[in-house]
Amino acid sequence: SQQGEEDPQALSIQEGENATMNCSYKTSINNLQWYRQNSGRGLVHLILIRSNEREKHSGRLRVTLDTSKKSSSLLITASRAADTASYFCATAAGSQGNLIFGKGTKLSVKP
Amino acid sequence: NAGVTQTPKFQVLKTGQSMTLQCAQDMNHEYMSWYRQDPGMGLRLIHYSVGAGITDQGEVPNGYNVSRSTTEDFPLRLLSAAPSQTSVYFCASSGGTYNEKLFFGSGTQLSVL
């Protein structure tokens, strides 16, 4: 399985601080995606980074991908209480591979 | 544009009962999938479909059945419910191929007693 594995499992920070979550995976990938899940809700797509990309930005989100280390990081800058959620990475191997999700990082942002 | 709609939101079943979880999308997406989410396990793929009339198994297909008669609908059937199927079920669709951006429904929380 090339399931991504997030680290840490849980993260608690104060509002205004930056939050960094990491994802490691096992095999070569086509792309890597990050999703957010608020409590009791469905997952929402945040960002997709392809295997030939090294960094991508979207608003306060910054994603990096290091294919040599088989790892990715998600940085949320200037966090807000509304960023409190679980964050999942998902990887896909090749054009025929379904997305496989990690177990997630639970982020708590305290006001 | 409702996106991906799942019904019901909650369901309680007795062991051995059967039921169908409904999933519909109005984005004309070819790819649809079902995941289950259990505490500490992340999301696991049950079944998926790349278009009407085409379905395939994911990581944990046992005890579940799917069909895809239209582009819009992708129902998940529990043939004989077991307590191990207590979980939250998510339907997702994509306008691209297998592994592009997924749009998720809001989930069905299922308890099997």
mmCIF file of N, CA and C in Angstrom, chain A:
data_model
loop_
_atom_site.group_PDB
_atom_site.id
_atom_site.type_symbol
_atom_site.label_atom_id
_atom_site.label_comp_id
_atom_site.label_asym_id
_atom_site.label_seq_id
_atom_site.Cartn_x
_atom_site.Cartn_y
_atom_site.Cartn_z
ATOM 1 N N SER A 1 0.844 -1.197 0.000
ATOM 2 C CA SER A 1 0.000 0.000 0.000
ATOM 3 C C SER A 1 0.871 1.236 0.000
ATOM 4 N N GLN A 2 0.444 2.293 -0.721
ATOM 5 C CA GLN A 2 1.221 3.512 -0.695
ATOM 6 C C GLN A 2 0.492 4.576 0.118
ATOM 7 N N GLN A 3 -0.165 4.122 1.139
ATOM 8 C CA GLN A 3 -0.913 5.034 1.997
ATOM 9 C C GLN A 3 -0.011 6.092 2.591
ATOM 10 N N GLY A 4 -0.518 7.330 2.573
ATOM 11 C CA GLY A 4 0.206 8.402 3.226
ATOM 12 C C GLY A 4 0.008 8.324 4.712
ATOM 13 N N GLU A 5 0.987 8.773 5.429
ATOM 14 C CA GLU A 5 0.911 8.765 6.888
ATOM 15 C C GLU A 5 1.228 10.152 7.385
ATOM 16 N N GLU A 6 0.272 10.775 8.110
ATOM 17 C CA GLU A 6 0.460 12.135 8.577
ATOM 18 C C GLU A 6 1.168 12.164 9.927
ATOM 19 N N ASP A 7 1.845 13.242 10.150
ATOM 20 C CA ASP A 7 2.565 13.459 11.397
ATOM 21 C C ASP A 7 2.544 14.953 11.682
ATOM 22 N N PRO A 8 2.209 15.415 12.908
ATOM 23 C CA PRO A 8 1.816 14.580 14.042
ATOM 24 C C PRO A 8 0.369 14.108 13.928
ATOM 25 N N GLN A 9 -0.058 13.249 14.839
ATOM 26 C CA GLN A 9 -1.453 12.806 14.851
ATOM 27 C C GLN A 9 -2.348 13.922 15.363
ATOM 28 N N ALA A 10 -1.812 14.751 16.277
ATOM 29 C CA ALA A 10 -2.587 15.855 16.822
ATOM 30 C C ALA A 10 -1.663 17.037 17.040
ATOM 31 N N LEU A 11 -2.216 18.238 16.875
ATOM 32 C CA LEU A 11 -1.435 19.468 16.973
ATOM 33 C C LEU A 11 -2.325 20.547 17.573
ATOM 34 N N SER A 12 -1.832 21.194 18.619
ATOM 35 C CA SER A 12 -2.595 22.251 19.269
ATOM 36 C C SER A 12 -1.766 23.529 19.279
ATOM 37 N N ILE A 13 -2.310 24.615 18.727
ATOM 38 C CA ILE A 13 -1.575 25.877 18.639
ATOM 39 C C ILE A 13 -2.495 27.035 19.001
ATOM 40 N N GLN A 14 -1.905 28.208 19.162
ATOM 41 C CA GLN A 14 -2.674 29.409 19.436
ATOM 42 C C GLN A 14 -2.993 30.112 18.111
ATOM 43 N N GLU A 15 -4.091 30.833 18.122
ATOM 44 C CA GLU A 15 -4.469 31.628 16.957
ATOM 45 C C GLU A 15 -3.323 32.564 16.576
ATOM 46 N N GLY A 16 -3.061 32.671 15.274
ATOM 47 C CA GLY A 16 -1.987 33.531 14.796
ATOM 48 C C GLY A 16 -0.689 32.787 14.545
ATOM 49 N N GLU A 17 -0.525 31.637 15.174
ATOM 50 C CA GLU A 17 0.680 30.830 14.952
ATOM 51 C C GLU A 17 0.556 30.074 13.624
ATOM 52 N N ASN A 18 1.705 29.557 13.171
ATOM 53 C CA ASN A 18 1.702 28.710 11.969
ATOM 54 C C ASN A 18 1.556 27.251 12.367
ATOM 55 N N ALA A 19 0.903 26.477 11.520
ATOM 56 C CA ALA A 19 0.737 25.042 11.759
ATOM 57 C C ALA A 19 1.387 24.280 10.610
ATOM 58 N N THR A 20 2.203 23.301 10.945
ATOM 59 C CA THR A 20 2.849 22.479 9.927
ATOM 60 C C THR A 20 2.497 21.018 10.150
ATOM 61 N N MET A 21 2.031 20.379 9.090
ATOM 62 C CA MET A 21 1.726 18.963 9.129
ATOM 63 C C MET A 21 2.513 18.271 8.030
ATOM 64 N N ASN A 22 2.911 17.047 8.304
ATOM 65 C CA ASN A 22 3.727 16.315 7.352
ATOM 66 C C ASN A 22 3.026 15.037 6.912
ATOM 67 N N CYS A 23 3.395 14.596 5.714
ATOM 68 C CA CYS A 23 2.829 13.370 5.150
ATOM 69 C C CYS A 23 3.957 12.585 4.510
ATOM 70 N N SER A 24 4.085 11.324 4.861
ATOM 71 C CA SER A 24 5.062 10.455 4.208
ATOM 72 C C SER A 24 4.328 9.339 3.495
ATOM 73 N N TYR A 25 4.880 8.892 2.387
ATOM 74 C CA TYR A 25 4.238 7.835 1.614
ATOM 75 C C TYR A 25 5.302 6.824 1.177
ATOM 76 N N LYS A 26 4.845 5.710 0.599
ATOM 77 C CA LYS A 26 5.769 4.592 0.416
ATOM 78 C C LYS A 26 6.254 4.398 -1.014
ATOM 79 N N THR A 27 5.390 4.656 -2.002
ATOM 80 C CA THR A 27 5.782 4.354 -3.383
ATOM 81 C C THR A 27 5.694 5.604 -4.248
ATOM 82 N N SER A 28 6.186 5.531 -5.463
ATOM 83 C CA SER A 28 6.124 6.672 -6.386
ATOM 84 C C SER A 28 4.675 7.077 -6.612
ATOM 85 N N ILE A 29 4.452 8.367 -6.765
ATOM 86 C CA ILE A 29 3.086 8.875 -6.877
ATOM 87 C C ILE A 29 2.888 9.712 -8.133
ATOM 88 N N ASN A 30 1.640 9.849 -8.510
ATOM 89 C CA ASN A 30 1.242 10.725 -9.603
ATOM 90 C C ASN A 30 1.019 12.132 -9.062
ATOM 91 N N ASN A 31 0.254 12.197 -7.964
ATOM 92 C CA ASN A 31 0.049 13.477 -7.309
ATOM 93 C C ASN A 31 -0.230 13.236 -5.838
ATOM 94 N N LEU A 32 -0.211 14.287 -5.058
ATOM 95 C CA LEU A 32 -0.526 14.221 -3.638
ATOM 96 C C LEU A 32 -1.503 15.348 -3.347
ATOM 97 N N GLN A 33 -2.509 15.035 -2.559
ATOM 98 C CA GLN A 33 -3.554 16.022 -2.270
ATOM 99 C C GLN A 33 -3.730 16.163 -0.758
ATOM 100 N N TRP A 34 -4.189 17.336 -0.359
ATOM 101 C CA TRP A 34 -4.545 17.596 1.038
ATOM 102 C C TRP A 34 -6.028 17.949 1.112
ATOM 103 N N TYR A 35 -6.680 17.382 2.143
ATOM 104 C CA TYR A 35 -8.097 17.619 2.385
ATOM 105 C C TYR A 35 -8.293 18.045 3.836
ATOM 106 N N ARG A 36 -9.362 18.785 4.074
ATOM 107 C CA ARG A 36 -9.744 19.196 5.428
ATOM 108 C C ARG A 36 -11.107 18.590 5.755
ATOM 109 N N GLN A 37 -11.276 18.165 7.004
ATOM 110 C CA GLN A 37 -12.554 17.644 7.463
ATOM 111 C C GLN A 37 -12.915 18.310 8.787
ATOM 112 N N ASN A 38 -13.964 19.107 8.753
ATOM 113 C CA ASN A 38 -14.504 19.650 9.993
ATOM 114 C C ASN A 38 -15.327 18.557 10.673
ATOM 115 N N SER A 39 -15.434 18.663 11.977
ATOM 116 C CA SER A 39 -16.078 17.620 12.756
ATOM 117 C C SER A 39 -17.462 17.285 12.221
ATOM 118 N N GLY A 40 -17.674 15.991 11.917
ATOM 119 C CA GLY A 40 -18.995 15.549 11.482
ATOM 120 C C GLY A 40 -19.351 15.907 10.060
ATOM 121 N N ARG A 41 -18.387 16.396 9.283
ATOM 122 C CA ARG A 41 -18.683 16.816 7.915
ATOM 123 C C ARG A 41 -17.872 16.001 6.912
ATOM 124 N N GLY A 42 -18.170 16.184 5.628
ATOM 125 C CA GLY A 42 -17.400 15.548 4.579
ATOM 126 C C GLY A 42 -16.067 16.235 4.369
ATOM 127 N N LEU A 43 -15.190 15.591 3.614
ATOM 128 C CA LEU A 43 -13.877 16.164 3.346
ATOM 129 C C LEU A 43 -13.974 17.224 2.257
ATOM 130 N N VAL A 44 -13.136 18.230 2.395
ATOM 131 C CA VAL A 44 -13.071 19.312 1.421
ATOM 132 C C VAL A 44 -11.658 19.378 0.852
ATOM 133 N N HIS A 45 -11.555 19.392 -0.457
ATOM 134 C CA HIS A 45 -10.252 19.446 -1.126
ATOM 135 C C HIS A 45 -9.590 20.795 -0.891
ATOM 136 N N LEU A 46 -8.310 20.764 -0.517
ATOM 137 C CA LEU A 46 -7.559 22.002 -0.291
ATOM 138 C C LEU A 46 -6.609 22.298 -1.446
ATOM 139 N N ILE A 47 -5.788 21.311 -1.789
ATOM 140 C CA ILE A 47 -4.737 21.587 -2.756
ATOM 141 C C ILE A 47 -4.217 20.281 -3.346
ATOM 142 N N LEU A 48 -3.809 20.314 -4.599
ATOM 143 C CA LEU A 48 -3.222 19.162 -5.282
ATOM 144 C C LEU A 48 -1.857 19.568 -5.801
ATOM 145 N N ILE A 49 -0.859 18.744 -5.552
ATOM 146 C CA ILE A 49 0.484 19.005 -6.065
ATOM 147 C C ILE A 49 0.926 17.784 -6.861
ATOM 148 N N ARG A 50 1.402 18.005 -8.071
ATOM 149 C CA ARG A 50 1.793 16.906 -8.933
ATOM 150 C C ARG A 50 3.235 16.515 -8.657
ATOM 151 N N SER A 51 3.608 15.336 -9.111
ATOM 152 C CA SER A 51 4.918 14.777 -8.778
ATOM 153 C C SER A 51 6.069 15.597 -9.350
ATOM 154 N N ASN A 52 5.805 16.402 -10.380
ATOM 155 C CA ASN A 52 6.872 17.220 -10.964
ATOM 156 C C ASN A 52 6.887 18.641 -10.387
ATOM 157 N N GLU A 53 6.072 18.881 -9.370
ATOM 158 C CA GLU A 53 6.045 20.182 -8.703
ATOM 159 C C GLU A 53 6.705 20.067 -7.348
ATOM 160 N N ARG A 54 7.286 21.140 -6.863
ATOM 161 C CA ARG A 54 7.981 21.112 -5.565
ATOM 162 C C ARG A 54 7.255 21.936 -4.512
ATOM 163 N N GLU A 55 6.511 22.942 -4.961
ATOM 164 C CA GLU A 55 5.844 23.817 -3.996
ATOM 165 C C GLU A 55 4.603 24.407 -4.649
ATOM 166 N N LYS A 56 3.574 24.593 -3.807
ATOM 167 C CA LYS A 56 2.354 25.191 -4.306
ATOM 168 C C LYS A 56 1.714 26.023 -3.201
ATOM 169 N N HIS A 57 1.084 27.140 -3.587
ATOM 170 C CA HIS A 57 0.462 28.028 -2.607
ATOM 171 C C HIS A 57 -1.010 28.193 -2.949
ATOM 172 N N SER A 58 -1.807 28.365 -1.883
ATOM 173 C CA SER A 58 -3.217 28.706 -2.061
ATOM 174 C C SER A 58 -3.648 29.491 -0.831
ATOM 175 N N GLY A 59 -3.741 30.797 -0.971
ATOM 176 C CA GLY A 59 -4.101 31.636 0.172
ATOM 177 C C GLY A 59 -3.086 31.490 1.295
ATOM 178 N N ARG A 60 -3.545 31.071 2.495
ATOM 179 C CA ARG A 60 -2.641 30.891 3.635
ATOM 180 C C ARG A 60 -2.012 29.496 3.664
ATOM 181 N N LEU A 61 -2.263 28.703 2.652
ATOM 182 C CA LEU A 61 -1.722 27.349 2.589
ATOM 183 C C LEU A 61 -0.490 27.295 1.700
ATOM 184 N N ARG A 62 0.504 26.541 2.198
ATOM 185 C CA ARG A 62 1.701 26.289 1.385
ATOM 186 C C ARG A 62 2.001 24.801 1.480
ATOM 187 N N VAL A 63 2.101 24.148 0.336
ATOM 188 C CA VAL A 63 2.399 22.722 0.289
ATOM 189 C C VAL A 63 3.728 22.515 -0.410
ATOM 190 N N THR A 64 4.549 21.666 0.164
ATOM 191 C CA THR A 64 5.793 21.281 -0.484
ATOM 192 C C THR A 64 5.787 19.777 -0.725
ATOM 193 N N LEU A 65 6.527 19.354 -1.716
ATOM 194 C CA LEU A 65 6.633 17.938 -2.053
ATOM 195 C C LEU A 65 8.088 17.607 -2.323
ATOM 196 N N ASP A 66 8.593 16.607 -1.648
ATOM 197 C CA ASP A 66 9.955 16.121 -1.848
ATOM 198 C C ASP A 66 9.854 14.651 -2.260
ATOM 199 N N THR A 67 9.912 14.402 -3.564
ATOM 200 C CA THR A 67 9.737 13.028 -4.046
ATOM 201 C C THR A 67 10.932 12.145 -3.688
ATOM 202 N N SER A 68 12.100 12.736 -3.482
ATOM 203 C CA SER A 68 13.269 11.922 -3.118
ATOM 204 C C SER A 68 13.115 11.373 -1.708
ATOM 205 N N LYS A 69 12.429 12.121 -0.834
ATOM 206 C CA LYS A 69 12.191 11.673 0.537
ATOM 207 C C LYS A 69 10.797 11.080 0.699
ATOM 208 N N LYS A 70 10.017 11.100 -0.368
ATOM 209 C CA LYS A 70 8.643 10.606 -0.325
ATOM 210 C C LYS A 70 7.883 11.280 0.822
ATOM 211 N N SER A 71 7.901 12.599 0.799
ATOM 212 C CA SER A 71 7.220 13.327 1.865
ATOM 213 C C SER A 71 6.678 14.651 1.353
ATOM 214 N N SER A 72 5.668 15.145 2.070
ATOM 215 C CA SER A 72 5.043 16.421 1.762
ATOM 216 C C SER A 72 4.741 17.119 3.075
ATOM 217 N N SER A 73 4.675 18.438 3.023
ATOM 218 C CA SER A 73 4.255 19.178 4.207
ATOM 219 C C SER A 73 3.200 20.196 3.822
ATOM 220 N N LEU A 74 2.286 20.429 4.755
ATOM 221 C CA LEU A 74 1.242 21.442 4.613
ATOM 222 C C LEU A 74 1.472 22.477 5.700
ATOM 223 N N LEU A 75 1.653 23.715 5.290
ATOM 224 C CA LEU A 75 1.839 24.827 6.226
ATOM 225 C C LEU A 75 0.621 25.729 6.150
ATOM 226 N N ILE A 76 0.019 25.985 7.301
ATOM 227 C CA ILE A 76 -1.072 26.958 7.398
ATOM 228 C C ILE A 76 -0.509 28.150 8.157
ATOM 229 N N THR A 77 -0.446 29.286 7.520
ATOM 230 C CA THR A 77 0.118 30.470 8.174
ATOM 231 C C THR A 77 -0.989 31.270 8.871
ATOM 232 N N ALA A 78 -0.581 31.975 9.921
ATOM 233 C CA ALA A 78 -1.498 32.848 10.663
ATOM 234 C C ALA A 78 -2.824 32.135 10.936
ATOM 235 N N SER A 79 -2.753 31.039 11.658
ATOM 236 C CA SER A 79 -3.935 30.185 11.844
ATOM 237 C C SER A 79 -5.059 30.909 12.573
ATOM 238 N N ARG A 80 -6.264 30.450 12.301
ATOM 239 C CA ARG A 80 -7.476 30.998 12.923
ATOM 240 C C ARG A 80 -8.227 29.875 13.611
ATOM 241 N N ALA A 81 -9.106 30.212 14.525
ATOM 242 C CA ALA A 81 -9.901 29.194 15.209
ATOM 243 C C ALA A 81 -10.683 28.359 14.200
ATOM 244 N N ALA A 82 -11.097 28.983 13.100
ATOM 245 C CA ALA A 82 -11.870 28.274 12.067
ATOM 246 C C ALA A 82 -11.048 27.222 11.330
ATOM 247 N N ASP A 83 -9.723 27.230 11.510
ATOM 248 C CA ASP A 83 -8.875 26.204 10.883
ATOM 249 C C ASP A 83 -8.898 24.903 11.674
ATOM 250 N N THR A 84 -9.516 24.921 12.858
ATOM 251 C CA THR A 84 -9.643 23.707 13.662
ATOM 252 C C THR A 84 -10.380 22.644 12.863
ATOM 253 N N ALA A 85 -9.706 21.516 12.623
ATOM 254 C CA ALA A 85 -10.250 20.459 11.766
ATOM 255 C C ALA A 85 -9.232 19.329 11.717
ATOM 256 N N SER A 86 -9.585 18.256 11.041
ATOM 257 C CA SER A 86 -8.624 17.199 10.724
ATOM 258 C C SER A 86 -8.156 17.382 9.293
ATOM 259 N N TYR A 87 -6.864 17.158 9.078
ATOM 260 C CA TYR A 87 -6.267 17.339 7.765
ATOM 261 C C TYR A 87 -5.706 16.010 7.279
ATOM 262 N N PHE A 88 -6.056 15.651 6.051
ATOM 263 C CA PHE A 88 -5.655 14.367 5.490
ATOM 264 C C PHE A 88 -4.834 14.578 4.220
ATOM 265 N N CYS A 89 -3.799 13.767 4.065
ATOM 266 C CA CYS A 89 -3.134 13.717 2.775
ATOM 267 C C CYS A 89 -3.634 12.476 2.041
ATOM 268 N N ALA A 90 -3.630 12.550 0.736
ATOM 269 C CA ALA A 90 -4.079 11.441 -0.101
ATOM 270 C C ALA A 90 -3.125 11.314 -1.269
ATOM 271 N N THR A 91 -2.748 10.103 -1.561
ATOM 272 C CA THR A 91 -1.801 9.862 -2.643
ATOM 273 C C THR A 91 -2.409 8.922 -3.672
ATOM 274 N N ALA A 92 -1.916 9.052 -4.891
ATOM 275 C CA ALA A 92 -2.361 8.211 -5.986
ATOM 276 C C ALA A 92 -1.140 7.778 -6.774
ATOM 277 N N ALA A 93 -1.082 6.512 -7.087
ATOM 278 C CA ALA A 93 0.055 5.979 -7.832
ATOM 279 C C ALA A 93 -0.335 5.821 -9.295
ATOM 280 N N GLY A 94 0.317 6.557 -10.180
ATOM 281 C CA GLY A 94 0.035 6.396 -11.598
ATOM 282 C C GLY A 94 -1.333 6.910 -11.991
ATOM 283 N N SER A 95 -1.653 6.834 -13.264
ATOM 284 C CA SER A 95 -2.923 7.371 -13.768
ATOM 285 C C SER A 95 -4.098 6.465 -13.456
ATOM 286 N N GLN A 96 -3.832 5.239 -13.058
ATOM 287 C CA GLN A 96 -4.915 4.285 -12.798
ATOM 288 C C GLN A 96 -5.125 4.034 -11.317
ATOM 289 N N GLY A 97 -4.430 4.762 -10.474
ATOM 290 C CA GLY A 97 -4.526 4.500 -9.042
ATOM 291 C C GLY A 97 -5.572 5.351 -8.362
ATOM 292 N N ASN A 98 -6.377 4.732 -7.522
ATOM 293 C CA ASN A 98 -7.329 5.472 -6.726
ATOM 294 C C ASN A 98 -6.612 6.211 -5.598
ATOM 295 N N LEU A 99 -7.251 7.252 -5.080
ATOM 296 C CA LEU A 99 -6.677 7.983 -3.971
ATOM 297 C C LEU A 99 -6.730 7.132 -2.707
ATOM 298 N N ILE A 100 -5.631 7.108 -1.980
ATOM 299 C CA ILE A 100 -5.559 6.424 -0.701
ATOM 300 C C ILE A 100 -5.232 7.469 0.347
ATOM 301 N N PHE A 101 -6.028 7.492 1.412
ATOM 302 C CA PHE A 101 -5.927 8.531 2.432
ATOM 303 C C PHE A 101 -5.144 8.047 3.638
ATOM 304 N N GLY A 102 -4.428 8.992 4.256
ATOM 305 C CA GLY A 102 -3.798 8.727 5.530
ATOM 306 C C GLY A 102 -4.807 8.838 6.656
ATOM 307 N N LYS A 103 -4.319 8.723 7.893
ATOM 308 C CA LYS A 103 -5.212 8.725 9.054
ATOM 309 C C LYS A 103 -5.483 10.128 9.583
ATOM 310 N N GLY A 104 -4.748 11.107 9.100
ATOM 311 C CA GLY A 104 -5.070 12.482 9.413
ATOM 312 C C GLY A 104 -4.316 13.075 10.583
ATOM 313 N N THR A 105 -4.215 14.403 10.570
ATOM 314 C CA THR A 105 -3.701 15.194 11.696
ATOM 315 C C THR A 105 -4.851 16.034 12.217
ATOM 316 N N LYS A 106 -5.089 15.929 13.531
ATOM 317 C CA LYS A 106 -6.164 16.701 14.146
ATOM 318 C C LYS A 106 -5.571 18.015 14.656
ATOM 319 N N LEU A 107 -5.975 19.121 14.049
ATOM 320 C CA LEU A 107 -5.456 20.439 14.412
ATOM 321 C C LEU A 107 -6.468 21.176 15.268
ATOM 322 N N SER A 108 -5.989 21.698 16.386
ATOM 323 C CA SER A 108 -6.827 22.514 17.257
ATOM 324 C C SER A 108 -6.179 23.889 17.365
ATOM 325 N N VAL A 109 -6.917 24.927 16.992
ATOM 326 C CA VAL A 109 -6.416 26.295 17.072
ATOM 327 C C VAL A 109 -7.202 27.019 18.145
ATOM 328 N N LYS A 110 -6.496 27.433 19.194
ATOM 329 C CA LYS A 110 -7.162 28.049 20.342
ATOM 330 C C LYS A 110 -7.179 29.550 20.190
ATOM 331 N N PRO A 111 -8.364 30.154 20.433
ATOM 332 C CA PRO A 111 -8.462 31.615 20.291
ATOM 333 C C PRO A 111 -7.728 32.360 21.409
#
